[in-house]
Short mmCIF file of C-alpha atoms in Angstrom, two decimals:
data_model
loop_
_atom_site.label_atom_id
_atom_site.label_comp_id
_atom_site.label_asym_id
_atom_site.label_seq_id
_atom_site.Cartn_x
_atom_site.Cartn_y
_atom_site.Cartn_z
CA MET A 1 11.42 13.14 11.30
CA PRO A 2 13.86 15.03 9.18
CA GLY A 3 12.49 16.46 6.01
CA GLY A 4 8.90 16.31 7.08
CA THR A 5 8.82 19.96 7.90
CA ASP A 6 10.09 20.94 4.47
CA TRP A 7 6.82 19.89 2.95
CA PRO A 8 4.20 22.58 2.52
CA LEU A 9 0.91 22.49 4.33
CA TRP A 10 -2.28 21.49 2.54
CA GLU A 11 -5.87 21.91 3.63
CA VAL A 12 -8.18 18.98 3.02
CA PHE A 13 -11.88 19.13 2.19
CA VAL A 14 -13.88 15.93 2.08
CA ARG A 15 -17.34 15.19 0.83
CA PRO A 16 -18.80 12.12 2.51
CA ARG A 17 -20.55 9.54 0.43
CA ARG A 18 -23.98 10.88 1.26
CA GLY A 19 -22.90 14.43 1.88
CA LEU A 20 -23.83 17.35 -0.31
CA ALA A 21 -20.84 19.58 0.25
CA HIS A 22 -17.13 19.35 0.88
CA THR A 23 -16.28 20.06 4.50
CA HIS A 24 -12.91 21.06 5.85
CA ALA A 25 -11.50 17.89 7.38
CA GLY A 26 -8.06 19.00 8.46
CA SER A 27 -4.61 19.60 7.10
CA LEU A 28 -1.48 17.65 6.24
CA HIS A 29 1.99 18.03 4.82
CA ALA A 30 2.86 16.78 1.34
CA PRO A 31 5.45 17.60 -1.31
CA ASP A 32 2.88 18.07 -4.06
CA ALA A 33 -0.82 17.90 -4.84
CA GLU A 34 -0.86 14.27 -5.94
CA LEU A 35 0.73 13.06 -2.75
CA ALA A 36 -1.45 15.40 -0.73
CA LEU A 37 -4.45 13.67 -2.27
CA ARG A 38 -3.11 10.22 -1.45
CA ASN A 39 -2.19 11.22 2.06
CA ALA A 40 -5.63 12.76 2.55
CA ARG A 41 -7.19 9.52 1.46
CA ASP A 42 -5.19 7.60 4.04
CA LEU A 43 -5.67 10.10 6.83
CA TYR A 44 -9.20 11.40 6.43
CA THR A 45 -11.33 8.96 4.50
CA ARG A 46 -10.15 5.55 5.69
CA ARG A 47 -10.78 4.67 2.09
CA GLY A 48 -14.53 4.89 2.27
CA GLU A 49 -15.68 4.49 -1.28
CA GLY A 50 -17.51 7.20 -3.12
CA VAL A 51 -16.09 10.21 -1.38
CA SER A 52 -14.60 13.22 -3.03
CA ILE A 53 -11.50 14.98 -1.77
CA TRP A 54 -10.19 18.46 -2.46
CA VAL A 55 -6.70 19.51 -1.43
CA VAL A 56 -5.60 23.11 -1.48
CA PRO A 57 -2.20 24.56 -0.63
CA ALA A 58 -2.70 26.45 2.62
CA THR A 59 -0.97 29.45 1.06
CA GLU A 60 -3.76 29.71 -1.52
CA ILE A 61 -6.35 30.37 1.10
CA LEU A 62 -7.05 33.96 2.06
CA ALA A 63 -8.78 34.21 5.40
CA SER A 64 -10.75 37.11 6.78
CA SER A 65 -8.86 38.73 9.60
CA PRO A 66 -10.23 38.78 13.11
CA GLU A 67 -9.71 42.55 13.45
CA GLU A 68 -12.01 43.23 10.56
CA ARG A 69 -14.67 41.08 12.02
CA ASP A 70 -17.08 43.86 12.84
CA PRO A 71 -17.28 45.69 9.59
CA PHE A 72 -17.13 42.40 7.76
CA PHE A 73 -19.69 40.35 9.53
CA ALA A 74 -21.70 42.71 11.71
CA PRO A 75 -25.10 41.13 11.68
CA ALA A 76 -27.81 43.06 9.99
CA ALA A 77 -30.31 42.35 12.74
CA ASP A 78 -30.92 46.06 13.25
CA LYS A 79 -31.53 46.51 9.53
CA PRO A 80 -34.76 44.64 9.02
CA TYR A 81 -35.04 45.96 5.49
CA ARG A 82 -32.23 43.54 4.61
CA HIS A 83 -34.32 40.52 5.36
CA PRO A 84 -36.79 39.26 2.84
CA THR A 85 -39.67 39.06 5.28
CA PHE A 86 -42.01 41.73 4.01
CA TYR A 87 -43.95 39.80 1.50
CA GLU A 88 -46.40 37.01 1.75
CA VAL A 89 -45.65 33.69 0.17
CA PRO A 90 -48.38 32.97 -2.33
CA GLU A 91 -50.18 29.75 -1.79
CA GLY A 92 -49.12 26.82 -3.88
CA VAL A 93 -45.50 27.84 -4.14
CA ARG A 94 -43.28 24.96 -3.43
CA SER A 95 -39.66 24.77 -2.52
CA LEU A 96 -39.50 28.11 -0.84
CA MET B 1 6.99 -28.20 14.73
CA VAL B 2 4.50 -27.91 12.29
CA PRO B 3 3.96 -29.78 9.51
CA GLU B 4 6.59 -30.12 7.15
CA ALA B 5 4.55 -28.40 4.70
CA ALA B 6 1.32 -27.37 5.96
CA GLY B 7 -0.14 -27.92 2.58
CA ALA B 8 1.06 -31.44 2.12
CA ALA B 9 -2.02 -32.91 3.69
CA GLY B 10 -4.48 -31.25 1.39
CA THR B 11 -5.56 -33.07 -1.66
CA THR B 12 -8.26 -30.81 -2.99
CA ALA B 13 -8.42 -29.35 -6.43
CA GLY B 14 -5.14 -28.19 -7.75
CA THR B 15 -2.71 -28.61 -10.52
CA ALA B 16 -0.76 -31.76 -10.96
CA SER B 17 2.16 -30.32 -9.03
CA GLY B 18 0.31 -28.97 -6.04
CA THR B 19 -2.89 -28.36 -4.12
CA THR B 20 -4.95 -25.27 -3.44
CA GLU B 21 -3.43 -25.25 0.05
CA ASP B 22 0.07 -25.12 -1.41
CA ALA B 23 -0.89 -22.07 -3.41
CA ALA B 24 -2.68 -20.39 -0.50
CA LEU B 25 0.40 -20.92 1.63
CA ALA B 26 2.71 -19.41 -0.97
CA LEU B 27 0.56 -16.33 -1.56
CA GLY B 28 -0.25 -15.99 2.13
CA ASP B 29 3.43 -16.10 3.09
CA ASP B 30 4.21 -13.41 0.51
CA ALA B 31 1.64 -11.10 2.07
CA LEU B 32 2.57 -11.95 5.66
CA VAL B 33 6.29 -11.38 5.25
CA LEU B 34 5.99 -8.16 3.26
CA SER B 35 3.45 -6.90 5.77
CA HIS B 36 6.00 -7.48 8.53
CA ARG B 37 8.70 -5.63 6.62
CA LEU B 38 6.44 -2.63 6.02
CA ALA B 39 5.41 -2.58 9.66
CA GLU B 40 9.08 -2.16 10.58
CA TRP B 41 8.81 1.38 9.18
CA ALA B 42 6.43 2.41 11.95
CA GLY B 43 8.02 5.37 13.67
CA HIS B 44 10.85 5.61 11.13
CA ALA B 45 9.27 6.86 7.91
CA PRO B 46 10.56 10.07 6.30
CA ALA B 47 7.32 11.88 7.13
CA LEU B 48 4.31 11.28 9.31
CA GLU B 49 1.98 11.06 6.33
CA GLU B 50 4.19 8.47 4.65
CA GLU B 51 4.24 6.46 7.82
CA VAL B 52 0.47 6.22 7.73
CA ALA B 53 0.61 5.17 4.08
CA LEU B 54 3.13 2.37 4.73
CA ALA B 55 1.13 1.16 7.71
CA ASN B 56 -1.95 1.10 5.50
CA LEU B 57 -0.23 -1.11 2.96
CA ALA B 58 1.00 -3.38 5.76
CA LEU B 59 -2.51 -3.74 7.13
CA ASP B 60 -3.97 -4.56 3.72
CA LEU B 61 -1.34 -7.24 3.23
CA LEU B 62 -1.86 -8.68 6.68
CA GLY B 63 -5.56 -8.95 5.90
CA GLN B 64 -4.78 -10.85 2.72
CA ALA B 65 -2.37 -13.09 4.62
CA ARG B 66 -4.99 -13.94 7.22
CA THR B 67 -7.53 -14.92 4.59
CA LEU B 68 -5.02 -17.04 2.71
CA LEU B 69 -3.46 -18.77 5.71
CA THR B 70 -6.89 -19.53 7.09
CA MET B 71 -7.57 -21.47 3.92
CA VAL B 72 -4.67 -23.72 4.93
CA GLY B 73 -5.15 -24.08 8.67
CA ASP B 74 -4.80 -22.06 11.87
CA GLU B 75 -3.35 -18.71 10.84
CA ASP B 76 -1.44 -18.11 14.08
CA ARG B 77 0.05 -21.54 14.13
CA LEU B 78 1.14 -21.16 10.54
CA ALA B 79 2.63 -17.73 11.10
CA PHE B 80 4.33 -18.35 14.42
CA CYS B 81 5.20 -22.03 14.61
CA ARG B 82 6.76 -22.75 11.26
CA GLN B 83 10.47 -22.80 10.74
CA GLU B 84 12.14 -20.84 8.02
CA ARG B 85 12.31 -23.82 5.69
CA ALA B 86 8.54 -24.24 5.79
CA PHE B 87 7.82 -20.71 4.54
CA ARG B 88 6.91 -20.45 0.88
CA ASN B 89 7.22 -16.71 0.22
CA VAL B 90 9.30 -15.37 -2.63
CA GLN B 91 12.70 -14.06 -1.61
CA LEU B 92 11.84 -10.52 -2.77
CA VAL B 93 9.43 -9.82 0.09
CA GLU B 94 11.89 -10.87 2.81
CA GLN B 95 14.55 -8.41 1.66
CA PRO B 96 15.37 -5.80 4.30
CA ASN B 97 13.79 -2.37 4.02
CA GLY B 98 17.11 -0.69 3.30
CA ASP B 99 16.65 2.99 2.54
CA PHE B 100 13.32 4.40 1.43
CA ALA B 101 14.20 3.78 -2.23
CA HIS B 102 14.76 0.06 -1.55
CA THR B 103 11.40 -0.18 0.16
CA ILE B 104 9.72 1.56 -2.77
CA ALA B 105 11.46 -0.57 -5.40
CA ARG B 106 10.48 -3.76 -3.56
CA GLN B 107 6.92 -2.47 -3.33
CA LEU B 108 6.83 -1.55 -7.01
CA TYR B 109 8.03 -4.99 -8.08
CA PHE B 110 5.76 -6.90 -5.75
CA SER B 111 2.57 -4.87 -6.08
CA THR B 112 2.80 -5.00 -9.87
CA TYR B 113 3.08 -8.77 -9.68
CA GLN B 114 0.25 -9.03 -7.20
CA GLU B 115 -2.01 -6.71 -9.14
CA LEU B 116 -1.60 -8.78 -12.30
CA LEU B 117 -2.12 -12.01 -10.39
CA TRP B 118 -5.31 -10.79 -8.69
CA GLU B 119 -6.61 -9.56 -12.05
CA GLN B 120 -6.27 -13.02 -13.52
CA LEU B 121 -7.56 -14.86 -10.47
CA ALA B 122 -10.55 -12.53 -10.07
CA ALA B 123 -11.53 -13.20 -13.66
CA GLY B 124 -11.59 -16.96 -13.09
CA ASP B 125 -13.83 -19.00 -10.85
CA GLY B 126 -11.17 -20.75 -8.79
CA PRO B 127 -10.93 -20.81 -5.00
CA PHE B 128 -9.01 -17.53 -4.96
CA ALA B 129 -11.50 -15.52 -7.02
CA PRO B 130 -13.37 -13.92 -4.08
CA LEU B 131 -10.16 -12.87 -2.36
CA ALA B 132 -8.69 -11.60 -5.61
CA ALA B 133 -11.77 -9.47 -6.24
CA LYS B 134 -11.45 -7.90 -2.82
CA ALA B 135 -7.69 -7.53 -2.81
CA GLY B 136 -7.50 -6.17 -6.36
CA PRO B 137 -8.44 -2.57 -5.53
CA GLU B 138 -6.15 -2.62 -2.47
CA THR B 139 -3.25 -3.78 -4.56
CA ALA B 140 -3.98 -1.24 -7.29
CA TYR B 141 -3.54 1.41 -4.63
CA HIS B 142 -0.29 -0.18 -3.44
CA ARG B 143 1.10 0.00 -6.95
CA ASP B 144 -0.13 3.54 -7.41
CA HIS B 145 1.69 4.52 -4.23
CA ALA B 146 4.89 2.80 -5.36
CA VAL B 147 4.70 4.35 -8.83
CA THR B 148 4.13 7.79 -7.35
CA TRP B 149 7.26 7.52 -5.25
CA THR B 150 9.37 5.88 -7.93
CA LEU B 151 8.66 8.86 -10.18
CA ARG B 152 9.48 11.35 -7.47
CA LEU B 153 12.69 9.71 -6.37
CA GLY B 154 13.87 8.77 -9.86
CA ASP B 155 13.04 12.14 -11.33
CA GLY B 156 13.89 14.05 -8.18
CA THR B 157 17.37 15.17 -7.20
CA ARG B 158 20.63 13.66 -8.36
CA LEU B 159 21.01 11.89 -5.04
CA SER B 160 17.47 10.51 -4.95
CA ARG B 161 17.88 9.29 -8.52
CA GLU B 162 21.14 7.54 -7.66
CA ARG B 163 19.56 5.85 -4.69
CA MET B 164 16.47 4.81 -6.61
CA GLN B 165 18.57 3.34 -9.40
CA ARG B 166 20.70 1.50 -6.86
CA ALA B 167 17.59 0.00 -5.29
CA VAL B 168 16.08 -0.93 -8.64
CA ASP B 169 19.30 -2.70 -9.61
CA ALA B 170 19.87 -4.38 -6.26
CA LEU B 171 16.43 -6.00 -6.09
CA TRP B 172 16.17 -6.90 -9.75
CA ARG B 173 17.67 -10.34 -9.26
CA TYR B 174 14.73 -11.28 -7.03
CA THR B 175 12.09 -10.49 -9.62
CA GLY B 176 12.52 -13.58 -11.78
CA GLU B 177 10.94 -15.69 -9.08
CA LEU B 178 7.74 -13.63 -9.20
CA THR B 179 6.65 -14.91 -12.55
CA ARG B 180 7.43 -18.57 -12.03
CA PRO B 181 4.35 -20.77 -11.74
CA VAL B 182 3.08 -21.32 -8.21
CA ALA B 183 2.30 -24.93 -7.38
CA GLY B 184 -1.41 -25.48 -7.03
CA LEU B 185 -2.43 -22.24 -8.68
CA ALA B 186 -4.50 -23.24 -11.64
CA GLY B 187 -5.68 -21.04 -14.44
CA VAL B 188 -2.90 -18.47 -14.43
CA ASP B 189 -1.28 -17.48 -17.69
CA TRP B 190 2.26 -16.99 -16.38
CA ALA B 191 3.69 -15.86 -19.68
CA ALA B 192 1.10 -13.10 -19.91
CA LEU B 193 1.79 -12.19 -16.31
CA ALA B 194 5.51 -11.93 -16.96
CA ALA B 195 4.93 -9.80 -20.05
CA GLY B 196 2.50 -7.52 -18.23
CA TRP B 197 4.92 -7.17 -15.34
CA ALA B 198 7.83 -6.22 -17.59
CA GLU B 199 5.68 -3.72 -19.44
CA ARG B 200 4.25 -1.97 -16.36
CA VAL B 201 7.46 -1.88 -14.37
CA GLY B 202 9.47 -0.87 -17.43
CA ALA B 203 7.11 1.99 -18.21
CA THR B 204 7.31 3.28 -14.66
CA LEU B 205 11.10 3.10 -14.50
CA ARG B 206 11.49 4.85 -17.85
CA ALA B 207 9.03 7.57 -16.83
CA ALA B 208 11.14 8.04 -13.70
CA THR B 209 14.22 8.55 -15.94
CA LEU B 210 15.72 5.33 -14.57
CA THR B 211 17.49 2.60 -16.46
CA VAL B 212 15.61 -0.67 -16.69
CA PRO B 213 17.99 -3.46 -15.67
CA GLU B 214 18.54 -6.12 -18.25
CA ALA B 215 16.88 -9.43 -17.71
CA PRO B 216 19.39 -11.92 -16.38
CA ALA B 217 20.77 -14.09 -19.09
CA ARG B 218 20.16 -17.78 -18.69
CA ALA B 219 23.71 -18.37 -17.71
CA VAL B 220 23.70 -15.71 -15.03
CA TRP B 221 22.68 -16.54 -11.51
CA SER B 222 19.46 -15.07 -10.32
CA ALA B 223 17.80 -15.46 -6.97
CA GLY B 224 14.87 -17.70 -6.32
CA GLY B 225 13.98 -20.68 -4.21
CA GLY B 226 11.67 -19.04 -1.72
CA ARG B 227 8.78 -21.13 -2.98
CA GLN B 228 10.80 -24.22 -2.09
CA GLY B 229 11.57 -22.93 1.40
CA ILE B 230 15.05 -21.73 0.60
CA HIS B 231 15.47 -18.22 1.95
CA THR B 232 18.02 -15.48 2.20
CA GLU B 233 19.93 -14.79 5.37
CA PRO B 234 17.93 -11.80 6.65
CA PHE B 235 14.76 -13.88 6.75
CA GLY B 236 15.84 -15.86 9.80
CA ARG B 237 16.18 -12.67 11.81
CA LEU B 238 12.80 -11.46 10.65
CA LEU B 239 11.20 -14.68 11.88
CA ALA B 240 13.09 -14.56 15.17
CA GLU B 241 11.55 -11.19 15.89
CA MET B 242 8.11 -12.03 14.58
CA GLN B 243 7.79 -15.35 16.39
CA HIS B 244 9.66 -14.58 19.60
CA LEU B 245 6.71 -14.04 21.92
CA HIS B 246 4.70 -16.93 20.59
CA ARG B 247 7.62 -19.28 20.99
CA SER B 248 8.31 -18.05 24.53
CA HIS B 249 4.71 -18.67 25.56
CA PRO B 250 3.46 -21.39 23.30
CA GLY B 251 -0.22 -22.05 23.41
CA ALA B 252 -1.09 -18.77 25.12
CA ARG B 253 -4.28 -16.97 24.14
CA TRP B 254 -4.12 -13.34 23.16
#
């Protein structure tokens, strides 16, 4: 398909009708944002009503690099003082 | 071998010049034939994403065709057993895909017509109101897709603009037929439809930096006749392909 590869890559995030957050659904090629949105609708929502779509040029996304994983994400399991577990929840407090 | 006009038998509510079945056949044939044309793009679209979009439009139209033809009789029999002269679609929808610009121009013209027609029919309480209410949003998307591409091609590169203008001009002569009254379709304000069509299509073409073709003068020939079963030459080949299997194995179940 000539020309198809000239189009930049877009990442698609979709919020399902009953969903609370946008989830990464996949990617696609499109010449601009408007067409990316329409293509995303065709490809990832099957036109289910009431969904919300975000499209983002893939080049706009900065990803953490695998090499930096340790310093970046090293779990704080050995640092218990980081976890809010040292106080008692008073009775009657809701939504905690 | 069917029916010289599948609608001829019906005598239910309709206008003086036709029945509801006549109208269902005309609108159903429009959707069926354009659906077939769009399906021909499968595997040949300029990009994978666009291929999915065109297939989506084709599927919507096929759905509309099934509903409409079922109002007349057996949908398969109507689609596969009628001869060219028994089809009632406008000549616009049978025009070959041509290049991408031709496909988009045809889509722009037709979806604008269909959108306006569904709007009017959905507002009434005639036999087509339920279908029109369902098909309306589909068709709005079809037009949105066509407008999107008309703007990009028209206001794109010099070459894409040339091609889009060529397509707009080439198919213009088939647009007069769109706004002629359809036999059996009551409650449609055709003058308003024609005005709305000219306004919407004109606005899109101008926004795309294209020249709006002039309406054919009365004296000038313009195409039309599809509603009477008179079709252009490429239509016979379309039917040959579409009906081939059914005619080779008539009566088979699938």
